[in-house]
Amino acid sequence: MTTRADKRRAFFDFGDRIRVLPVVHGSADFALAVREELLANHYDCLAVPLPASFEPAVMDAVALLPQVSMVVQTMDDEGQTASHVPIDPCQPVIRGLRMAQAERKAIAFIDLEHREVEGAEGYYPDAFALKGLAPDKFAAAVLSVSEPPAAESLRDRRCRHMAFQLGKLSLDFERILFLPSIADWPFIRDAFVRRLPYPEEVPYFAPIHCWPVAKEGLFFYLAELPFITALYEKVRFGIEDERSMSVDGVKELVLESRDRLVRRKASARRRISIKTMGIYLQYVRNLTLLSRRLRPELVTLLEAAKQVCGDDFAITMLEVAREYPFGTDDPDTPRARASIDSAELPELGTVEITSRLPGAELEWRSIDLRREPDEPERKRWKQVWNPHEQCSYPPEDRRIESFNLHVREQAKSLISNDLARSEKFTSSLKDGLDIRETLRNWHTKDLYVREVPPARGSLEIVVFLFDVPAEANMY
């Protein structure tokens, strides 16, 4: 009797020996799906959609992880354009190669040798849905919008070539796991089932280079944020569960940003309180749902941080998000400096790059953040300040503003104290122990706690009355 689980697994089977797991390149959630598939089932060969000429350089770079590298091949004789394979820990294909290399499984690079790369990115559902959705259901949802390749196009020839290579591998191995793009796998399956003729490879020579990626460019190169990618690497060597890192990583980013801002500016602790953080997270959730996503993007986090907690918190979060502790800092080591769709390469100069593992379409957006002046700028401002032209003096302004903030907070606390009430302690201390009420009822041996509700309304204007000269007898 065939169960529903068996039917779901047969959905991805090419015969009895080939199992296909379609992935969205650049998705950490699909990288975890690859990990779970390799741990749950036995495979003696892993097939990936990359040309065989890339195998030596890619496998050498995978062995250097968590250092991020770029494997590059030029696409023209002038060296102005190039294709690359991102050696990123959160890439599903790289995650599979890393595990297969560690377990000494056979690895096959089965893509067509081609110099030109289309690099067609697509729009896919949020991969966070894999937390509660089987990969076959995710692939079935994308299947309805997948466009077939044009006849004799590069994509069509690649699909037919990979189908032929899978047939050859099935003669030598019992269980094969193939990790194609989620946009290509139905057409590879069609070519495999129908035994379509495979294209002949056109021999060509183009050197393949491998360089580590400079840390300042990882923000534009990695699939996930560098900070979250580093958390995946740390969890990988620990005992924590990787499956929750896509959400816990965002929480770690927010908390680390707050702690760093508080260490840099002690007054921020009062402004970015626990209540403020709760409002911020709720605002992030609402913005994420409005953008039709299940997990917030960096621009969503920054916009909410700017509007709820200020520009300084958003700038600190951006600085934390760019950090990646792994890799070399040796200035003498040649490194590739990545940017948006381009890179500065040690031997080739600045070239346009196209990924051989294209994932979801990215949209780059700008956000206006104003940073506070640093110490040299403040000193320069003091030197050029003319008291006869301006009616502002920063040291005095800071004292007035801090006193204004103190008066506002004291006024709010006085309003809240009028609404406070005491009750017997049962299970929660609420806003603290009420010493006066506890001592008053000491004979009953009961503890009383105090509950202070938030003040209703807000303070709009604070008026200060200065009496000059101030008389000591009156005040």
XYZ file of C-alpha atoms in Angstrom:
475
model
C 0.000 0.000 0.000
C 1.395 3.394 -1.037
C 1.203 6.043 1.669
C 0.930 9.773 1.159
C 4.531 10.213 2.325
C 5.698 7.739 -0.322
C 3.819 9.680 -2.990
C 5.463 12.907 -1.854
C 8.901 11.326 -2.098
C 8.087 9.877 -5.541
C 7.327 13.431 -6.645
C 11.079 14.117 -6.594
C 12.331 10.741 -7.876
C 13.870 10.189 -11.300
C 13.474 6.438 -11.326
C 14.685 4.256 -8.477
C 18.163 5.715 -8.056
C 17.895 9.477 -8.434
C 16.354 11.739 -5.850
C 15.930 15.439 -6.704
C 15.691 18.229 -4.132
C 14.915 21.524 -5.936
C 16.390 24.511 -4.122
C 16.281 28.291 -4.253
C 19.913 29.295 -4.525
C 20.974 31.725 -1.837
C 18.397 30.591 0.736
C 19.583 29.488 4.175
C 16.261 27.716 4.746
C 16.865 25.519 1.699
C 20.424 24.934 2.913
C 18.920 23.467 6.089
C 16.556 21.367 3.952
C 19.601 19.945 2.128
C 21.243 19.191 5.466
C 18.163 17.370 6.772
C 17.837 15.358 3.547
C 21.466 14.219 3.652
C 21.185 13.280 7.330
C 17.849 11.478 6.985
C 18.741 9.295 3.971
C 21.772 7.478 2.641
C 23.246 8.687 -0.648
C 26.454 7.563 -2.277
C 26.664 10.444 -4.784
C 25.804 14.150 -4.787
C 25.164 15.858 -8.148
C 25.241 19.662 -8.449
C 24.358 22.016 -11.357
C 27.889 23.292 -11.999
C 30.322 22.518 -14.857
C 33.011 19.914 -14.219
C 35.784 22.445 -14.896
C 34.827 24.266 -11.683
C 35.180 21.198 -9.463
C 38.855 21.541 -8.337
C 38.591 25.250 -7.482
C 35.163 24.956 -5.846
C 36.105 21.987 -3.673
C 39.337 23.686 -2.561
C 37.335 26.786 -1.608
C 34.711 24.702 0.224
C 37.490 23.207 2.343
C 38.420 26.760 3.473
C 34.957 27.567 4.836
C 33.861 29.544 6.855
C 36.134 31.837 4.856
C 33.985 33.193 2.020
C 35.541 32.844 -1.441
C 34.703 33.670 -5.043
C 35.437 31.218 -7.880
C 35.586 33.256 -11.094
C 35.742 32.473 -14.812
C 35.897 35.206 -17.451
C 33.091 35.339 -20.024
C 34.914 37.310 -22.733
C 38.455 37.682 -24.023
C 38.722 41.277 -22.785
C 37.998 40.228 -19.189
C 35.232 42.816 -18.696
C 32.589 40.279 -17.650
C 32.874 37.102 -15.590
C 30.779 34.351 -14.061
C 31.327 33.237 -10.500
C 30.349 30.591 -7.965
C 29.758 32.103 -4.488
C 31.343 29.912 -1.802
C 28.790 30.967 0.783
C 27.937 28.824 3.868
C 24.229 29.616 3.385
C 24.107 28.468 -0.251
C 22.213 25.128 -0.490
C 24.597 23.695 -3.110
C 27.657 24.723 -1.092
C 26.109 23.260 2.070
C 25.589 19.948 0.266
C 29.149 19.951 -1.109
C 30.499 20.716 2.348
C 28.698 17.770 3.912
C 29.548 15.411 1.050
C 33.203 16.392 1.268
C 33.263 15.787 5.028
C 31.593 12.368 4.636
C 33.758 11.443 1.611
C 30.806 10.909 -0.703
C 31.171 10.905 -4.476
C 30.516 14.333 -6.022
C 29.518 15.014 -9.633
C 29.485 18.406 -11.381
C 27.061 17.744 -14.236
C 26.213 21.111 -15.795
C 27.011 21.945 -19.406
C 30.389 23.564 -20.005
C 29.382 27.031 -21.147
C 31.155 30.338 -21.030
C 28.095 32.556 -21.331
C 25.843 32.708 -18.267
C 22.253 33.891 -18.274
C 22.056 34.410 -14.512
C 18.261 34.598 -14.620
C 16.956 35.379 -11.142
C 13.314 34.793 -10.300
C 10.608 35.751 -7.850
C 9.813 32.963 -5.389
C 7.713 32.637 -2.242
C 9.475 33.382 1.023
C 11.582 30.307 1.818
C 10.740 30.756 5.509
C 7.571 28.810 4.623
C 9.707 25.640 4.724
C 9.451 25.779 8.540
C 5.935 24.382 8.228
C 5.779 23.258 4.616
C 7.246 20.211 2.891
C 9.700 20.938 0.036
C 7.460 19.129 -2.469
C 4.551 21.463 -1.700
C 6.810 24.485 -2.047
C 8.081 23.192 -5.407
C 4.524 22.466 -6.553
C 3.521 26.062 -5.797
C 6.420 27.389 -7.885
C 5.771 24.858 -10.664
C 2.631 26.658 -11.780
C 4.580 29.820 -12.672
C 7.754 28.217 -14.066
C 8.324 29.187 -17.685
C 9.765 26.508 -20.002
C 13.037 27.337 -21.756
C 13.041 28.341 -25.402
C 14.095 25.639 -27.842
C 17.874 25.409 -28.314
C 18.454 28.180 -25.793
C 21.296 27.897 -23.301
C 18.856 26.941 -20.550
C 17.285 24.236 -22.743
C 20.679 22.753 -23.629
C 21.727 22.815 -19.974
C 18.582 20.956 -18.875
C 19.036 18.247 -21.521
C 22.739 17.896 -20.723
C 22.123 17.493 -16.977
C 19.396 14.913 -17.661
C 21.864 12.913 -19.769
C 24.563 13.142 -17.086
C 22.114 11.933 -14.441
C 21.348 8.907 -16.594
C 25.057 8.113 -16.799
C 25.472 8.483 -13.029
C 22.564 6.106 -12.385
C 24.624 3.342 -14.002
C 27.409 3.710 -11.414
C 25.649 4.682 -8.162
C 22.727 3.256 -6.214
C 21.377 6.462 -4.609
C 22.019 9.912 -6.089
C 20.897 13.265 -4.681
C 20.625 16.091 -7.212
C 20.289 19.770 -6.187
C 18.945 21.713 -9.202
C 17.393 25.153 -9.255
C 13.703 25.134 -8.408
C 13.063 26.864 -11.752
C 14.836 24.196 -13.858
C 14.063 20.852 -12.266
C 10.707 20.103 -14.040
C 12.353 20.555 -17.432
C 15.330 18.408 -16.430
C 12.832 15.756 -15.370
C 10.998 16.060 -18.687
C 14.242 15.614 -20.633
C 15.178 12.636 -18.436
C 11.826 10.862 -18.837
C 11.496 11.514 -22.565
C 15.168 10.723 -23.239
C 15.649 13.916 -25.227
C 18.882 14.170 -27.244
C 21.689 15.804 -25.336
C 23.687 18.696 -26.847
C 27.327 18.396 -27.783
C 29.737 20.405 -25.685
C 31.779 23.054 -27.501
C 35.331 22.956 -26.147
C 36.778 26.253 -24.960
C 39.396 27.441 -22.509
C 38.934 30.119 -19.872
C 41.061 30.264 -16.718
C 39.330 29.802 -13.370
C 40.476 31.845 -10.382
C 39.632 31.650 -6.702
C 40.052 34.519 -4.246
C 38.789 35.197 -0.720
C 36.222 37.982 -0.555
C 37.160 41.094 1.414
C 35.038 41.587 4.520
C 33.893 45.061 3.516
C 32.195 43.580 0.440
C 30.444 40.622 2.088
C 27.357 42.758 2.637
C 26.778 42.719 -1.146
C 27.957 39.158 -1.737
C 26.452 36.822 0.851
C 22.954 35.408 0.528
C 22.133 36.221 4.153
C 23.382 39.147 6.229
C 27.033 38.634 7.258
C 26.071 38.767 10.960
C 23.404 36.063 10.546
C 25.724 33.964 8.354
C 28.284 34.074 11.169
C 25.604 32.931 13.639
C 24.843 29.932 11.405
C 28.533 29.018 11.495
C 28.734 29.335 15.287
C 25.586 27.248 15.790
C 26.917 24.641 13.375
C 29.719 23.833 15.822
C 27.458 24.011 18.894
C 24.407 22.219 20.207
C 21.748 24.792 19.307
C 19.115 24.127 16.676
C 19.866 25.682 13.296
C 16.240 25.563 12.196
C 15.251 28.509 14.384
C 18.248 30.653 13.450
C 16.422 32.488 10.646
C 14.253 34.136 13.328
C 16.607 33.977 16.306
C 19.316 35.554 14.164
C 17.153 38.635 13.637
C 16.536 38.837 17.395
C 20.272 38.526 18.064
C 20.905 41.321 15.571
C 18.431 43.638 17.299
C 19.700 42.879 20.823
C 23.358 43.203 19.859
C 22.627 46.545 18.189
C 20.882 47.820 21.306
C 23.667 46.661 23.643
C 26.350 48.213 21.458
C 24.514 51.530 21.264
C 24.053 51.563 25.053
C 27.783 50.914 25.559
C 28.563 53.760 23.197
C 25.934 56.146 24.566
C 24.630 55.483 28.080
C 21.632 57.784 27.635
C 20.233 55.429 24.976
C 19.321 52.864 27.659
C 16.508 55.085 28.892
C 15.257 55.824 25.380
C 15.408 52.245 24.034
C 13.596 50.502 26.876
C 11.975 47.068 26.912
C 8.626 48.658 26.130
C 10.155 50.512 23.170
C 11.673 47.277 21.880
C 8.255 45.620 22.069
C 6.741 48.431 20.004
C 9.642 48.155 17.559
C 9.202 44.404 17.043
C 5.461 44.794 16.560
C 6.100 47.504 13.975
C 8.622 45.257 12.192
C 6.030 42.481 12.074
C 3.426 44.776 10.548
C 5.837 46.124 7.923
C 6.895 42.570 7.054
C 3.306 41.471 6.503
C 2.595 44.561 4.402
C 5.545 43.642 2.167
C 4.055 40.114 1.798
C 6.931 38.360 3.486
C 7.226 35.990 6.440
C 10.626 37.198 7.643
C 11.792 40.836 7.805
C 14.377 42.180 5.391
C 17.207 44.451 6.471
C 15.563 47.556 5.036
C 12.425 46.764 7.061
C 14.466 46.471 10.250
C 16.258 49.747 9.521
C 13.113 51.700 8.650
C 11.405 50.559 11.844
C 14.539 51.269 13.897
C 14.804 54.779 12.488
C 11.162 55.648 13.144
C 10.859 54.045 16.598
C 14.331 54.334 18.153
C 16.153 56.979 16.132
C 18.808 57.206 13.444
C 21.645 56.251 15.785
C 20.030 52.880 16.533
C 19.465 52.210 12.820
C 23.087 53.099 12.001
C 24.361 50.831 14.773
C 22.186 47.980 13.473
C 23.590 48.463 9.976
C 27.139 48.305 11.358
C 26.387 45.106 13.288
C 24.687 43.477 10.280
C 27.859 43.899 8.187
C 30.162 42.094 10.629
C 31.631 38.687 9.737
C 34.423 37.476 12.055
C 35.779 34.678 9.845
C 38.316 35.053 7.078
C 41.756 36.513 6.622
C 42.750 40.086 7.524
C 46.228 39.842 6.015
C 46.666 42.946 3.800
C 49.172 41.065 1.611
C 46.625 38.391 0.631
C 44.953 39.099 -2.751
C 41.230 39.516 -2.178
C 38.162 40.181 -4.290
C 36.137 43.244 -3.347
C 32.492 42.635 -4.167
C 29.861 45.232 -4.933
C 26.418 45.256 -6.575
C 26.717 43.088 -9.730
C 30.435 43.867 -9.988
C 33.694 43.087 -8.256
C 37.253 44.365 -8.140
C 39.436 41.320 -8.799
C 43.204 41.179 -8.131
C 44.265 40.162 -11.646
C 41.329 41.358 -13.747
C 40.408 44.745 -12.314
C 36.777 45.817 -12.012
C 34.462 43.443 -13.899
C 30.753 42.739 -14.088
C 29.955 39.403 -12.447
C 27.054 36.992 -12.938
C 26.351 34.156 -10.532
C 26.172 30.566 -11.752
C 23.820 29.922 -8.821
C 21.160 32.606 -9.381
C 18.568 32.840 -6.638
C 15.679 35.132 -5.830
C 15.511 38.576 -7.368
C 17.014 41.257 -5.108
C 15.730 44.803 -4.846
C 18.205 47.393 -3.602
C 16.571 50.282 -1.775
C 17.971 53.415 -0.182
C 17.266 54.754 3.289
C 18.168 58.183 4.658
C 20.108 57.923 7.929
C 21.786 60.868 9.630
C 24.720 60.024 11.822
C 25.904 62.073 14.767
C 29.107 64.055 14.225
C 32.256 62.407 15.490
C 34.749 64.048 17.852
C 36.931 65.744 15.173
C 33.842 67.310 13.623
C 32.683 68.545 17.005
C 36.064 70.127 17.713
C 36.092 71.803 14.308
C 32.591 73.147 14.936
C 33.698 74.609 18.271
C 36.651 76.322 16.618
C 34.565 78.017 13.925
C 31.688 78.904 16.243
C 31.061 82.632 16.549
C 28.928 83.569 19.574
C 27.997 86.921 17.982
C 26.344 85.249 14.973
C 24.550 82.295 16.547
C 22.310 82.015 19.568
C 23.091 78.389 20.393
C 25.774 76.841 22.559
C 25.886 73.003 22.480
C 27.087 72.358 26.082
C 24.337 74.528 27.468
C 21.790 73.074 25.031
C 22.631 69.550 26.209
C 22.043 70.509 29.843
C 18.715 72.127 29.023
C 17.551 69.166 26.926
C 18.618 66.622 29.548
C 16.825 68.620 32.248
C 13.764 68.789 29.985
C 13.808 64.995 29.555
C 14.218 64.515 33.317
C 11.242 66.785 34.084
C 9.069 64.940 31.549
C 9.891 61.536 33.029
C 9.292 62.745 36.573
C 5.938 64.227 35.561
C 4.881 60.959 33.917
C 5.897 58.980 37.003
C 3.874 61.321 39.246
C 0.822 60.822 37.044
C 1.317 57.049 37.184
C 1.705 57.072 40.971
C -1.798 58.472 41.329
C -3.120 55.384 39.516
C -1.010 52.863 41.443
C -2.685 50.189 43.528
C -1.517 47.455 45.905
C -2.641 43.858 46.130
C -1.596 40.607 47.782
C 1.289 38.739 46.237
C 0.109 35.589 44.431
C 2.325 34.638 41.499
C 3.921 37.827 40.107
C 5.845 40.699 41.681
C 4.406 43.011 38.992
C 6.067 46.436 39.499
C 7.803 45.538 42.749
C 7.200 44.907 46.414
C 5.052 47.482 48.224
C 7.034 47.914 51.452
C 4.578 50.321 53.092
C 1.549 48.080 52.591
C 3.511 44.971 53.605
C 4.606 46.567 56.899
C 1.110 47.837 57.537
C -0.225 44.266 57.300
C 2.751 42.637 58.994
C 0.522 40.787 61.444
C -1.088 38.844 58.568
C 2.302 37.602 57.249
C 1.207 38.536 53.713
C 3.293 40.252 51.062
C 1.862 43.073 48.981
C 2.985 44.077 45.521
C 2.538 47.324 43.666
C 1.057 47.705 40.189
C 1.677 51.005 38.409
C -0.336 51.297 35.164
C 1.144 53.351 32.334
C 0.319 57.030 32.371
C -2.569 58.065 30.193
C -1.857 60.715 27.615
C 1.461 62.416 27.001
C 3.290 65.650 27.710
C 3.363 67.947 24.717
C 4.888 71.183 26.017
C 7.046 71.855 29.069
C 7.348 75.484 30.168
C 10.318 76.588 32.286
C 10.043 79.813 34.297
C 13.407 81.356 35.163
C 13.535 83.895 37.982
C 16.640 86.042 37.599
C 18.243 86.610 39.995
C 17.195 83.548 41.978
C 16.597 84.295 45.661
C 17.909 81.618 48.004
C 15.283 82.393 50.671
C 12.422 81.767 48.257
C 13.681 78.532 46.648
